[in-house]
Amino acid sequence: MNEDMMTEAERASKRYETAAGVGDAVSRGKGVYYVHTLGCQMNVHDSERIAGVLEADGYVPASEDQVIDKDIDLIVMNTCAVRENAAERMYGTIGLWARMKRERPNLQIAVGGCMAQLDRQKIAKKAPWVDAVFGTKNIGSLPRLLDQARVAGEAQVDVVDKLDYFPSQLPTARASRVSSWVSISIGCNNTCTFCIVPTTRGKEHDRRPGDILAEIRQCVDNGAKEVTLLGQNVNSFGYGIGDRYAFSKLLRACGEIDGLERVRFTSPHPAAFTDDVIAAMAETPNVMHQLHFPLQSGSDRILRAMRRSYRSAKFLDILGKIREAMPDAQISTDIIVGFPGETDEDFEETMRVVREARFSSAFTFEYSPRPGTPAAAMEQVPHEVVQERFERLVALQEQITAENLASFEGRDVEVMITGVAGKKDAATHRVTGRERTGVLVHIGVPEGEPMPEVGDFVTATVTHAAKHNLIADPDPAKGQTYHVRH
């Protein structure tokens, strides 16, 4: 699962607008908190659970002004451990927070997530100003740890390796009222040699389908119009109980929920992307034709060394079936450049597959060794070689992405307006959202036309393709479309 699939606002913690009384002694509750999230969509959703647990215990979310003014009583970092620089980012940030704590002695700092699961005692020793360290499997312990830290005056570390409850059973403070994350499974049963996730998240555990559907209905009842189903390998849902059709059944069941306009999911594993899943996507009207489909490498030799249970021909065959069933599908991917032992010939195979696959976008990474993974002990590719390959691959994908986005010009797209505003939207008087296949669109509201609100659907004519998004500045006088649906 990839953190770069989200905008900054989509990754951010929930923040309330400053309201009357917030910030005074009466309305601070047990304390004003802020959650700083690093990592993928699963971490973002975990942060919603962290926020829910804290609010259930009497804490109050910080407003944006309070975050800027550092008027905070509790900061929680939800960490990521996927890449090598994750630890550097974590320690660098909490090092800055140490200065804040010297200025505000009552400030509490907590560290959770994958890095906490991995380096539990090391964090407390290296950063003694941290009050609480908790893991991915015991988010619900955080309020107790904070209370104990106040009494004991030292870091409280509680990281469990056994899953006793699904995080979905915890209270949730959702970051968006119109778009919700819903976890259908946690953990991973694969053994990819580059990945630390099975260590930090544990073995795969699936939720009961009835519980998932009940949560989705509750989200819709609370105003959500879109849900994204989450899992480390979301399409292997049900394999643990021997039902290989469970995920496609779940997608079709989502299609029967009144008021649910859009369903997305991430991230699937190519080896488990079966024909029934393709059919369910194509035949269920509210399942969007957007797919993140991790390739990792186009070289069969490297895929074997990665312990990826597919080969490039199989990957392209599945891709062909998806595009045959859904010609409009926007398909993104992950690619690792410079995996240990990668030769020039291996890299050229990746370039070949990328040219043939024509992904809408690719999240490309220079390989970084993660301690504790088999690949970390393999012979590494020199950095200058990796860098040169990385730049070539990025240039190729940028060209393909530009050509793909240009194909939208002149077409009408339906965009769900979100709370996410582009950096220039205030100046250009545009609103922002994603069209049905997931592309980010900035829409200019024509003079005299209604201004849409968050959660509305706008059909508009695309007038320009930018580098990574679309611009729709329609002129109805020229026959271009602008229509708002509530």
CSV table of C-alpha atoms in Angstrom, one decimal:
chain,number,residue,atom,x,y,z
A,1,MET,CA,0.0,0.0,0.0
A,2,ASN,CA,1.4,3.3,-1.0
A,3,GLU,CA,1.5,6.6,0.8
A,4,ASP,CA,2.1,8.6,-2.4
A,5,MET,CA,-1.4,7.7,-3.7
A,6,MET,CA,-2.8,10.4,-1.4
A,7,THR,CA,-2.7,14.1,-1.3
A,8,GLU,CA,-1.4,15.8,1.8
A,9,ALA,CA,-4.9,16.7,3.0
A,10,GLU,CA,-6.0,13.1,2.5
A,11,ARG,CA,-3.1,11.9,4.7
A,12,ALA,CA,-3.7,14.6,7.4
A,13,SER,CA,-5.2,14.1,10.8
A,14,LYS,CA,-8.7,15.3,11.5
A,15,ARG,CA,-8.7,18.9,12.5
A,16,TYR,CA,-11.7,20.9,13.6
A,17,GLU,CA,-12.3,24.5,12.7
A,18,THR,CA,-11.8,26.7,15.8
A,19,ALA,CA,-15.1,26.8,17.6
A,20,ALA,CA,-16.4,28.9,20.5
A,21,GLY,CA,-14.7,27.8,23.6
A,22,VAL,CA,-12.1,25.5,22.0
A,23,GLY,CA,-8.7,26.3,23.6
A,24,ASP,CA,-10.0,27.5,26.9
A,25,ALA,CA,-9.6,25.6,30.1
A,26,VAL,CA,-13.2,24.4,30.1
A,27,SER,CA,-13.2,22.9,26.6
A,28,ARG,CA,-9.8,21.2,26.5
A,29,GLY,CA,-11.1,18.0,28.0
A,30,LYS,CA,-8.3,15.8,29.0
A,31,GLY,CA,-6.1,17.7,26.6
A,32,VAL,CA,-5.9,18.9,23.0
A,33,TYR,CA,-4.4,16.3,20.7
A,34,TYR,CA,-2.9,16.2,17.2
A,35,VAL,CA,-2.1,13.0,15.2
A,36,HIS,CA,0.9,13.2,12.8
A,37,THR,CA,0.6,10.4,10.2
A,38,LEU,CA,3.4,8.9,8.1
A,39,GLY,CA,2.8,6.1,5.6
A,40,CYS,CA,0.1,4.4,3.6
A,41,GLN,CA,-3.7,4.4,3.6
A,42,MET,CA,-3.8,1.8,6.3
A,43,ASN,CA,-1.9,4.1,8.6
A,44,VAL,CA,-4.3,7.0,7.8
A,45,HIS,CA,-7.2,4.7,8.8
A,46,ASP,CA,-5.3,3.7,11.9
A,47,SER,CA,-5.0,7.4,12.8
A,48,GLU,CA,-8.8,7.7,12.6
A,49,ARG,CA,-8.9,4.9,15.2
A,50,ILE,CA,-6.3,6.6,17.3
A,51,ALA,CA,-8.4,9.8,17.2
A,52,GLY,CA,-11.6,7.9,18.0
A,53,VAL,CA,-10.0,6.2,21.1
A,54,LEU,CA,-8.6,9.5,22.3
A,55,GLU,CA,-11.9,11.4,21.9
A,56,ALA,CA,-13.8,8.6,23.6
A,57,ASP,CA,-11.4,9.1,26.6
A,58,GLY,CA,-12.1,12.9,26.7
A,59,TYR,CA,-9.4,14.4,24.5
A,60,VAL,CA,-10.3,17.2,22.1
A,61,PRO,CA,-8.9,17.4,18.5
A,62,ALA,CA,-6.7,20.4,17.8
A,63,SER,CA,-7.8,23.1,15.4
A,64,GLU,CA,-5.5,24.1,12.6
A,65,ASP,CA,-4.7,27.3,14.4
A,66,GLN,CA,-3.8,25.3,17.5
A,67,VAL,CA,-1.4,23.2,15.5
A,68,ILE,CA,0.2,26.2,14.0
A,69,ASP,CA,0.5,27.9,17.4
A,70,LYS,CA,1.7,24.6,19.1
A,71,ASP,CA,-1.1,25.0,21.6
A,72,ILE,CA,-1.3,21.2,22.0
A,73,ASP,CA,-1.3,18.9,25.0
A,74,LEU,CA,-0.7,15.6,23.2
A,75,ILE,CA,1.1,14.8,19.9
A,76,VAL,CA,0.8,11.3,18.5
A,77,MET,CA,3.1,10.1,15.7
A,78,ASN,CA,1.7,7.2,13.7
A,79,THR,CA,4.9,5.8,12.0
A,80,CYS,CA,5.8,3.9,8.9
A,81,ALA,CA,8.6,1.3,8.5
A,82,VAL,CA,8.4,0.6,4.7
A,83,ARG,CA,11.5,2.5,3.6
A,84,GLU,CA,15.0,3.0,5.0
A,85,ASN,CA,14.6,6.7,5.8
A,86,ALA,CA,11.5,6.0,7.9
A,87,ALA,CA,13.5,5.8,11.1
A,88,GLU,CA,15.4,9.0,10.2
A,89,ARG,CA,12.1,10.9,9.5
A,90,MET,CA,10.6,9.6,12.8
A,91,TYR,CA,13.6,10.5,15.0
A,92,GLY,CA,14.1,13.8,13.2
A,93,THR,CA,10.5,14.9,13.8
A,94,ILE,CA,10.3,13.7,17.5
A,95,GLY,CA,13.6,15.5,18.0
A,96,LEU,CA,11.9,18.7,17.1
A,97,TRP,CA,9.0,17.9,19.4
A,98,ALA,CA,11.5,17.6,22.3
A,99,ARG,CA,12.1,21.3,22.0
A,100,MET,CA,8.3,21.9,22.2
A,101,LYS,CA,8.2,19.7,25.4
A,102,ARG,CA,10.9,21.8,27.0
A,103,GLU,CA,8.8,24.8,26.5
A,104,ARG,CA,5.6,23.0,27.5
A,105,PRO,CA,6.6,20.5,30.3
A,106,ASN,CA,3.0,19.0,30.4
A,107,LEU,CA,3.0,18.2,26.7
A,108,GLN,CA,2.8,14.4,26.1
A,109,ILE,CA,4.3,12.6,23.1
A,110,ALA,CA,3.3,9.2,21.9
A,111,VAL,CA,4.7,7.0,19.1
A,112,GLY,CA,2.7,4.3,17.5
A,113,GLY,CA,2.5,2.4,14.2
A,114,CYS,CA,4.8,0.1,12.3
A,115,MET,CA,8.1,1.6,13.5
A,116,ALA,CA,6.9,1.4,17.1
A,117,GLN,CA,6.0,-2.3,16.5
A,118,LEU,CA,9.5,-2.9,15.2
A,119,ASP,CA,11.7,-0.7,17.5
A,120,ARG,CA,9.7,-0.5,20.7
A,121,GLN,CA,12.4,-0.3,23.3
A,122,LYS,CA,14.9,1.5,21.1
A,123,ILE,CA,12.5,4.5,20.7
A,124,ALA,CA,12.1,4.9,24.5
A,125,LYS,CA,15.8,4.7,25.0
A,126,LYS,CA,16.8,6.9,22.1
A,127,ALA,CA,14.0,9.5,22.7
A,128,PRO,CA,13.4,9.5,26.5
A,129,TRP,CA,11.1,12.5,26.2
A,130,VAL,CA,8.5,10.2,24.5
A,131,ASP,CA,5.8,9.3,27.0
A,132,ALA,CA,4.1,6.3,25.3
A,133,VAL,CA,5.1,3.7,22.7
A,134,PHE,CA,2.3,1.4,21.3
A,135,GLY,CA,2.0,-0.9,18.4
A,136,THR,CA,-0.2,-1.6,15.4
A,137,LYS,CA,-2.2,-4.2,17.4
A,138,ASN,CA,-3.0,-2.3,20.6
A,139,ILE,CA,-4.2,1.2,19.6
A,140,GLY,CA,-6.8,0.9,22.3
A,141,SER,CA,-4.1,0.9,25.0
A,142,LEU,CA,-3.0,4.5,24.3
A,143,PRO,CA,-5.1,6.4,26.8
A,144,ARG,CA,-4.0,4.0,29.6
A,145,LEU,CA,-0.4,4.4,28.7
A,146,LEU,CA,-0.7,8.2,28.8
A,147,ASP,CA,-2.3,8.1,32.2
A,148,GLN,CA,0.4,5.8,33.5
A,149,ALA,CA,3.1,8.0,32.1
A,150,ARG,CA,1.8,11.0,34.0
A,151,VAL,CA,2.0,9.0,37.2
A,152,ALA,CA,5.3,7.2,36.6
A,153,GLY,CA,7.1,10.1,35.0
A,154,GLU,CA,8.7,7.8,32.4
A,155,ALA,CA,8.0,6.2,29.0
A,156,GLN,CA,5.4,3.5,29.0
A,157,VAL,CA,5.9,0.8,26.3
A,158,ASP,CA,3.2,-1.6,25.4
A,159,VAL,CA,3.5,-3.4,22.1
A,160,VAL,CA,1.8,-6.7,21.6
A,161,ASP,CA,2.5,-9.2,18.9
A,162,LYS,CA,-0.8,-11.1,19.1
A,163,LEU,CA,-4.0,-9.7,17.7
A,164,ASP,CA,-6.8,-9.8,20.3
A,165,TYR,CA,-9.3,-7.5,18.4
A,166,PHE,CA,-9.7,-5.8,15.1
A,167,PRO,CA,-8.9,-2.1,15.1
A,168,SER,CA,-12.3,-1.7,13.5
A,169,GLN,CA,-13.9,-2.5,16.8
A,170,LEU,CA,-12.5,0.7,18.2
A,171,PRO,CA,-14.2,4.1,18.1
A,172,THR,CA,-13.4,6.1,15.0
A,173,ALA,CA,-13.1,9.9,14.3
A,174,ARG,CA,-13.2,9.9,10.5
A,175,ALA,CA,-11.2,12.6,8.7
A,176,SER,CA,-13.8,13.0,6.0
A,177,ARG,CA,-17.6,13.0,6.2
A,178,VAL,CA,-18.1,12.0,2.6
A,179,SER,CA,-15.3,9.5,1.9
A,180,SER,CA,-14.5,6.7,4.4
A,181,TRP,CA,-11.8,4.1,4.8
A,182,VAL,CA,-13.0,0.6,5.7
A,183,SER,CA,-10.6,-2.1,6.7
A,184,ILE,CA,-11.5,-5.6,5.5
A,185,SER,CA,-8.4,-7.4,6.7
A,186,ILE,CA,-5.1,-6.7,8.4
A,187,GLY,CA,-1.7,-8.4,8.1
A,188,CYS,CA,0.0,-10.3,5.3
A,189,ASN,CA,0.7,-13.9,4.5
A,190,ASN,CA,3.2,-13.2,1.7
A,191,THR,CA,7.0,-13.4,2.2
A,192,CYS,CA,8.3,-10.8,-0.2
A,193,THR,CA,12.0,-10.5,0.5
A,194,PHE,CA,12.0,-6.6,0.5
A,195,CYS,CA,9.0,-6.1,2.8
A,196,ILE,CA,8.8,-5.6,6.6
A,197,VAL,CA,5.0,-5.5,6.7
A,198,PRO,CA,4.5,-9.1,7.8
A,199,THR,CA,6.8,-8.4,10.8
A,200,THR,CA,5.0,-5.2,11.8
A,201,ARG,CA,1.4,-6.2,10.9
A,202,GLY,CA,1.5,-9.9,11.4
A,203,LYS,CA,-0.3,-12.7,9.6
A,204,GLU,CA,-3.4,-11.9,7.6
A,205,HIS,CA,-6.7,-11.8,9.5
A,206,ASP,CA,-10.0,-11.2,7.7
A,207,ARG,CA,-13.1,-9.5,9.2
A,208,ARG,CA,-16.5,-11.1,8.9
A,209,PRO,CA,-18.3,-9.9,5.7
A,210,GLY,CA,-21.4,-9.0,7.8
A,211,ASP,CA,-19.3,-6.7,10.0
A,212,ILE,CA,-17.7,-5.0,7.0
A,213,LEU,CA,-21.0,-4.4,5.4
A,214,ALA,CA,-22.5,-3.1,8.6
A,215,GLU,CA,-19.7,-0.6,9.0
A,216,ILE,CA,-20.1,0.6,5.4
A,217,ARG,CA,-23.9,1.1,5.9
A,218,GLN,CA,-23.1,3.1,9.1
A,219,CYS,CA,-20.6,5.2,7.1
A,220,VAL,CA,-23.3,5.9,4.5
A,221,ASP,CA,-25.9,6.7,7.2
A,222,ASN,CA,-23.4,9.2,8.6
A,223,GLY,CA,-23.1,10.9,5.2
A,224,ALA,CA,-20.4,9.0,3.3
A,225,LYS,CA,-20.9,8.7,-0.4
A,226,GLU,CA,-17.7,6.8,-1.1
A,227,VAL,CA,-15.8,4.0,0.7
A,228,THR,CA,-12.3,2.6,0.1
A,229,LEU,CA,-11.8,-1.0,1.2
A,230,LEU,CA,-8.4,-1.6,2.7
A,231,GLY,CA,-6.2,-4.6,3.1
A,232,GLN,CA,-2.5,-5.4,2.7
A,233,ASN,CA,-3.6,-7.9,0.0
A,234,VAL,CA,-7.2,-6.8,-0.2
A,235,ASN,CA,-8.2,-9.3,-2.9
A,236,SER,CA,-7.0,-12.4,-0.9
A,237,PHE,CA,-9.9,-11.7,1.5
A,238,GLY,CA,-11.6,-15.0,2.3
A,239,TYR,CA,-8.6,-17.2,1.4
A,240,GLY,CA,-8.1,-18.1,5.0
A,241,ILE,CA,-11.5,-19.7,5.3
A,242,GLY,CA,-11.2,-21.4,1.8
A,243,ASP,CA,-13.6,-19.0,0.0
A,244,ARG,CA,-11.7,-17.7,-3.0
A,245,TYR,CA,-14.7,-15.8,-4.2
A,246,ALA,CA,-15.2,-13.8,-1.0
A,247,PHE,CA,-13.8,-10.6,-2.3
A,248,SER,CA,-15.8,-10.5,-5.5
A,249,LYS,CA,-18.9,-11.3,-3.4
A,250,LEU,CA,-18.1,-8.4,-1.1
A,251,LEU,CA,-17.8,-6.0,-4.1
A,252,ARG,CA,-21.1,-7.1,-5.4
A,253,ALA,CA,-22.7,-6.7,-2.0
A,254,CYS,CA,-21.4,-3.2,-1.8
A,255,GLY,CA,-23.4,-2.5,-5.0
A,256,GLU,CA,-26.6,-3.2,-3.1
A,257,ILE,CA,-26.1,-0.5,-0.5
A,258,ASP,CA,-28.5,2.4,-1.0
A,259,GLY,CA,-26.7,5.8,-1.0
A,260,LEU,CA,-23.2,4.3,-1.6
A,261,GLU,CA,-22.1,6.1,-4.8
A,262,ARG,CA,-18.5,4.9,-5.1
A,263,VAL,CA,-16.5,1.9,-4.0
A,264,ARG,CA,-12.7,1.7,-4.4
A,265,PHE,CA,-10.1,-0.7,-2.9
A,266,THR,CA,-6.4,-1.0,-2.3
A,267,SER,CA,-4.1,-2.7,-2.6
A,268,PRO,CA,-4.7,-6.0,-4.5
A,269,HIS,CA,-2.0,-8.6,-5.2
A,270,PRO,CA,-1.6,-9.6,-8.9
A,271,ALA,CA,-1.5,-13.3,-8.0
A,272,ALA,CA,-5.0,-13.2,-6.5
A,273,PHE,CA,-6.6,-11.0,-9.1
A,274,THR,CA,-9.0,-13.6,-10.5
A,275,ASP,CA,-11.6,-13.4,-13.3
A,276,ASP,CA,-14.4,-13.2,-10.8
A,277,VAL,CA,-12.9,-10.0,-9.3
A,278,ILE,CA,-12.6,-8.5,-12.7
A,279,ALA,CA,-16.2,-9.4,-13.5
A,280,ALA,CA,-17.4,-7.9,-10.1
A,281,MET,CA,-15.6,-4.7,-10.8
A,282,ALA,CA,-17.0,-4.4,-14.4
A,283,GLU,CA,-20.6,-5.4,-13.4
A,284,THR,CA,-21.1,-3.5,-10.1
A,285,PRO,CA,-22.1,0.0,-11.0
A,286,ASN,CA,-20.7,1.7,-7.9
A,287,VAL,CA,-17.3,0.0,-8.0
A,288,MET,CA,-15.0,2.4,-9.7
A,289,HIS,CA,-12.7,1.4,-12.5
A,290,GLN,CA,-9.6,2.5,-10.6
A,291,LEU,CA,-6.9,0.0,-9.7
A,292,HIS,CA,-3.5,0.1,-8.0
A,293,PHE,CA,-1.7,-3.0,-9.3
A,294,PRO,CA,1.8,-3.4,-8.0
A,295,LEU,CA,4.3,-4.7,-10.5
A,296,GLN,CA,7.5,-4.2,-8.5
A,297,SER,CA,9.7,-5.4,-11.4
A,298,GLY,CA,9.4,-6.5,-15.0
A,299,SER,CA,12.2,-9.0,-14.7
A,300,ASP,CA,11.1,-12.6,-14.0
A,301,ARG,CA,14.5,-13.3,-12.4
A,302,ILE,CA,14.0,-10.3,-10.0
A,303,LEU,CA,10.4,-11.2,-9.3
A,304,ARG,CA,11.6,-14.7,-8.3
A,305,ALA,CA,14.3,-13.1,-6.0
A,306,MET,CA,11.5,-10.9,-4.5
A,307,ARG,CA,9.3,-13.9,-3.9
A,308,ARG,CA,6.6,-12.4,-5.9
A,309,SER,CA,4.2,-15.2,-7.0
A,310,TYR,CA,3.7,-14.1,-10.6
A,311,ARG,CA,5.8,-13.4,-13.7
A,312,SER,CA,5.7,-10.5,-16.1
A,313,ALA,CA,3.7,-12.5,-18.8
A,314,LYS,CA,1.0,-13.4,-16.2
A,315,PHE,CA,0.9,-9.8,-15.0
A,316,LEU,CA,0.3,-8.4,-18.5
A,317,ASP,CA,-2.2,-11.2,-19.2
A,318,ILE,CA,-4.3,-10.1,-16.2
A,319,LEU,CA,-3.9,-6.4,-17.2
A,320,GLY,CA,-5.2,-7.3,-20.6
A,321,LYS,CA,-8.3,-9.0,-19.1
A,322,ILE,CA,-8.9,-5.9,-16.9
A,323,ARG,CA,-8.7,-3.5,-19.8
A,324,GLU,CA,-10.9,-5.7,-22.0
A,325,ALA,CA,-13.6,-5.7,-19.3
A,326,MET,CA,-13.1,-2.0,-18.4
A,327,PRO,CA,-11.5,0.0,-21.2
A,328,ASP,CA,-11.7,3.2,-19.1
A,329,ALA,CA,-9.8,1.7,-16.1
A,330,GLN,CA,-7.0,3.9,-14.7
A,331,ILE,CA,-4.3,1.5,-13.4
A,332,SER,CA,-1.4,2.7,-11.3
A,333,THR,CA,1.5,0.6,-10.0
A,334,ASP,CA,4.5,0.3,-7.7
A,335,ILE,CA,8.0,-0.3,-9.0
A,336,ILE,CA,11.3,-0.9,-7.2
A,337,VAL,CA,14.4,0.1,-9.0
A,338,GLY,CA,17.8,-1.4,-8.0
A,339,PHE,CA,16.6,-4.5,-6.1
A,340,PRO,CA,19.7,-6.5,-5.1
A,341,GLY,CA,21.2,-8.3,-8.0
A,342,GLU,CA,19.3,-6.3,-10.7
A,343,THR,CA,21.3,-6.1,-13.9
A,344,ASP,CA,21.0,-3.8,-16.9
A,345,GLU,CA,19.0,-6.6,-18.6
A,346,ASP,CA,16.7,-6.9,-15.7
A,347,PHE,CA,16.0,-3.2,-15.7
A,348,GLU,CA,15.4,-3.2,-19.4
A,349,GLU,CA,12.7,-5.8,-18.8
A,350,THR,CA,11.0,-3.5,-16.4
A,351,MET,CA,11.2,-0.7,-19.0
A,352,ARG,CA,9.6,-3.1,-21.6
A,353,VAL,CA,6.7,-4.0,-19.3
A,354,VAL,CA,6.1,-0.3,-18.4
A,355,ARG,CA,5.9,0.6,-22.1
A,356,GLU,CA,3.5,-2.2,-22.8
A,357,ALA,CA,1.4,-1.8,-19.6
A,358,ARG,CA,1.0,2.0,-20.0
A,359,PHE,CA,0.1,2.6,-16.4
A,360,SER,CA,-1.7,5.8,-15.6
A,361,SER,CA,1.0,6.5,-13.0
A,362,ALA,CA,3.7,4.6,-11.2
A,363,PHE,CA,5.1,5.1,-7.7
A,364,THR,CA,8.7,4.4,-8.3
A,365,PHE,CA,11.2,3.8,-5.5
A,366,GLU,CA,14.9,3.3,-5.3
A,367,TYR,CA,15.4,0.0,-3.3
A,368,SER,CA,16.3,0.7,0.3
A,369,PRO,CA,17.2,-2.2,2.6
A,370,ARG,CA,15.0,-2.8,5.6
A,371,PRO,CA,16.8,-4.5,8.5
A,372,GLY,CA,15.2,-7.9,9.2
A,373,THR,CA,14.2,-8.6,5.6
A,374,PRO,CA,16.1,-11.2,3.4
A,375,ALA,CA,16.9,-8.7,0.7
A,376,ALA,CA,18.8,-6.5,3.1
A,377,ALA,CA,21.5,-9.3,3.3
A,378,MET,CA,21.8,-9.6,-0.5
A,379,GLU,CA,24.5,-7.9,-2.6
A,380,GLN,CA,23.3,-4.3,-3.2
A,381,VAL,CA,23.4,-2.4,-6.5
A,382,PRO,CA,25.7,0.7,-6.5
A,383,HIS,CA,23.7,3.9,-5.7
A,384,GLU,CA,24.8,5.8,-8.9
A,385,VAL,CA,23.6,2.9,-11.0
A,386,VAL,CA,20.2,2.8,-9.2
A,387,GLN,CA,19.9,6.6,-9.6
A,388,GLU,CA,20.5,6.5,-13.3
A,389,ARG,CA,17.9,3.8,-13.8
A,390,PHE,CA,15.4,5.5,-11.6
A,391,GLU,CA,15.7,8.7,-13.6
A,392,ARG,CA,15.2,6.9,-16.9
A,393,LEU,CA,12.1,5.0,-15.6
A,394,VAL,CA,10.5,8.2,-14.1
A,395,ALA,CA,11.0,10.0,-17.4
A,396,LEU,CA,9.3,7.1,-19.3
A,397,GLN,CA,6.4,7.0,-16.9
A,398,GLU,CA,6.0,10.8,-16.9
A,399,GLN,CA,5.7,10.7,-20.7
A,400,ILE,CA,3.0,7.9,-20.5
A,401,THR,CA,1.2,9.7,-17.8
A,402,ALA,CA,1.1,13.0,-19.8
A,403,GLU,CA,-0.3,11.1,-22.8
A,404,ASN,CA,-2.9,9.4,-20.7
A,405,LEU,CA,-4.1,12.7,-19.1
A,406,ALA,CA,-4.1,14.5,-22.4
A,407,SER,CA,-6.7,11.9,-23.6
A,408,PHE,CA,-9.2,13.4,-21.1
A,409,GLU,CA,-9.2,16.9,-22.8
A,410,GLY,CA,-12.5,17.7,-24.2
A,411,ARG,CA,-14.3,14.9,-22.4
A,412,ASP,CA,-16.9,15.3,-19.6
A,413,VAL,CA,-16.0,13.8,-16.2
A,414,GLU,CA,-18.0,13.3,-13.1
A,415,VAL,CA,-16.2,14.6,-10.0
A,416,MET,CA,-17.1,14.1,-6.4
A,417,ILE,CA,-16.2,17.3,-4.6
A,418,THR,CA,-14.1,16.6,-1.4
A,419,GLY,CA,-12.7,18.6,1.4
A,420,VAL,CA,-9.4,18.5,-0.4
A,421,ALA,CA,-8.4,21.9,-1.9
A,422,GLY,CA,-5.5,22.3,-4.3
A,423,LYS,CA,-2.8,24.7,-3.4
A,424,LYS,CA,-4.0,27.3,-5.9
A,425,ASP,CA,-7.7,26.7,-5.6
A,426,ALA,CA,-8.4,29.7,-3.4
A,427,ALA,CA,-6.7,32.1,-6.0
A,428,THR,CA,-8.3,30.5,-9.0
A,429,HIS,CA,-11.8,30.0,-7.4
A,430,ARG,CA,-11.8,26.3,-8.3
A,431,VAL,CA,-13.1,23.3,-6.4
A,432,THR,CA,-11.4,20.0,-6.2
A,433,GLY,CA,-12.3,16.3,-6.3
A,434,ARG,CA,-11.6,13.0,-8.0
A,435,GLU,CA,-13.4,11.7,-11.1
A,436,ARG,CA,-14.7,8.2,-11.2
A,437,THR,CA,-11.4,6.5,-12.1
A,438,GLY,CA,-9.5,8.4,-9.4
A,439,VAL,CA,-7.9,11.3,-11.4
A,440,LEU,CA,-7.6,14.5,-9.4
A,441,VAL,CA,-9.6,17.3,-11.1
A,442,HIS,CA,-9.7,21.1,-10.3
A,443,ILE,CA,-12.9,22.6,-11.5
A,444,GLY,CA,-13.6,26.3,-12.2
A,445,VAL,CA,-17.1,27.3,-11.4
A,446,PRO,CA,-18.5,29.4,-14.4
A,447,GLU,CA,-19.9,32.8,-13.5
A,448,GLY,CA,-23.6,32.6,-12.6
A,449,GLU,CA,-23.4,28.8,-12.0
A,450,PRO,CA,-24.0,27.2,-8.5
A,451,MET,CA,-21.0,26.7,-6.3
A,452,PRO,CA,-20.9,23.0,-5.3
A,453,GLU,CA,-20.4,21.8,-1.7
A,454,VAL,CA,-18.4,18.9,-0.3
A,455,GLY,CA,-20.0,15.7,-1.3
A,456,ASP,CA,-21.7,17.1,-4.4
A,457,PHE,CA,-21.1,15.6,-7.9
A,458,VAL,CA,-20.0,17.9,-10.7
A,459,THR,CA,-20.0,16.9,-14.3
A,460,ALA,CA,-17.7,19.2,-16.2
A,461,THR,CA,-15.7,19.3,-19.5
A,462,VAL,CA,-12.0,18.9,-19.1
A,463,THR,CA,-10.2,21.9,-20.7
A,464,HIS,CA,-6.6,21.2,-19.8
A,465,ALA,CA,-4.4,18.3,-18.7
A,466,ALA,CA,-1.7,19.3,-16.2
A,467,LYS,CA,1.3,17.2,-15.2
A,468,HIS,CA,-0.5,15.1,-12.6
A,469,ASN,CA,-4.1,16.3,-12.7
A,470,LEU,CA,-6.9,17.7,-14.8
A,471,ILE,CA,-8.3,21.2,-15.1
A,472,ALA,CA,-11.9,21.8,-16.0
A,473,ASP,CA,-12.7,25.4,-16.7
A,474,PRO,CA,-15.9,24.9,-18.7
A,475,ASP,CA,-17.6,27.7,-20.6
A,476,PRO,CA,-21.3,26.8,-21.1
A,477,ALA,CA,-21.6,29.5,-23.8
A,478,LYS,CA,-19.3,27.3,-25.9
A,479,GLY,CA,-21.3,24.2,-25.3
A,480,GLN,CA,-19.1,22.9,-22.5
A,481,THR,CA,-20.7,21.1,-19.6
A,482,TYR,CA,-21.1,22.2,-16.0
A,483,HIS,CA,-23.7,20.4,-13.9
A,484,VAL,CA,-24.0,20.0,-10.2
A,485,ARG,CA,-25.8,17.0,-8.6
A,486,HIS,CA,-26.4,17.0,-4.8
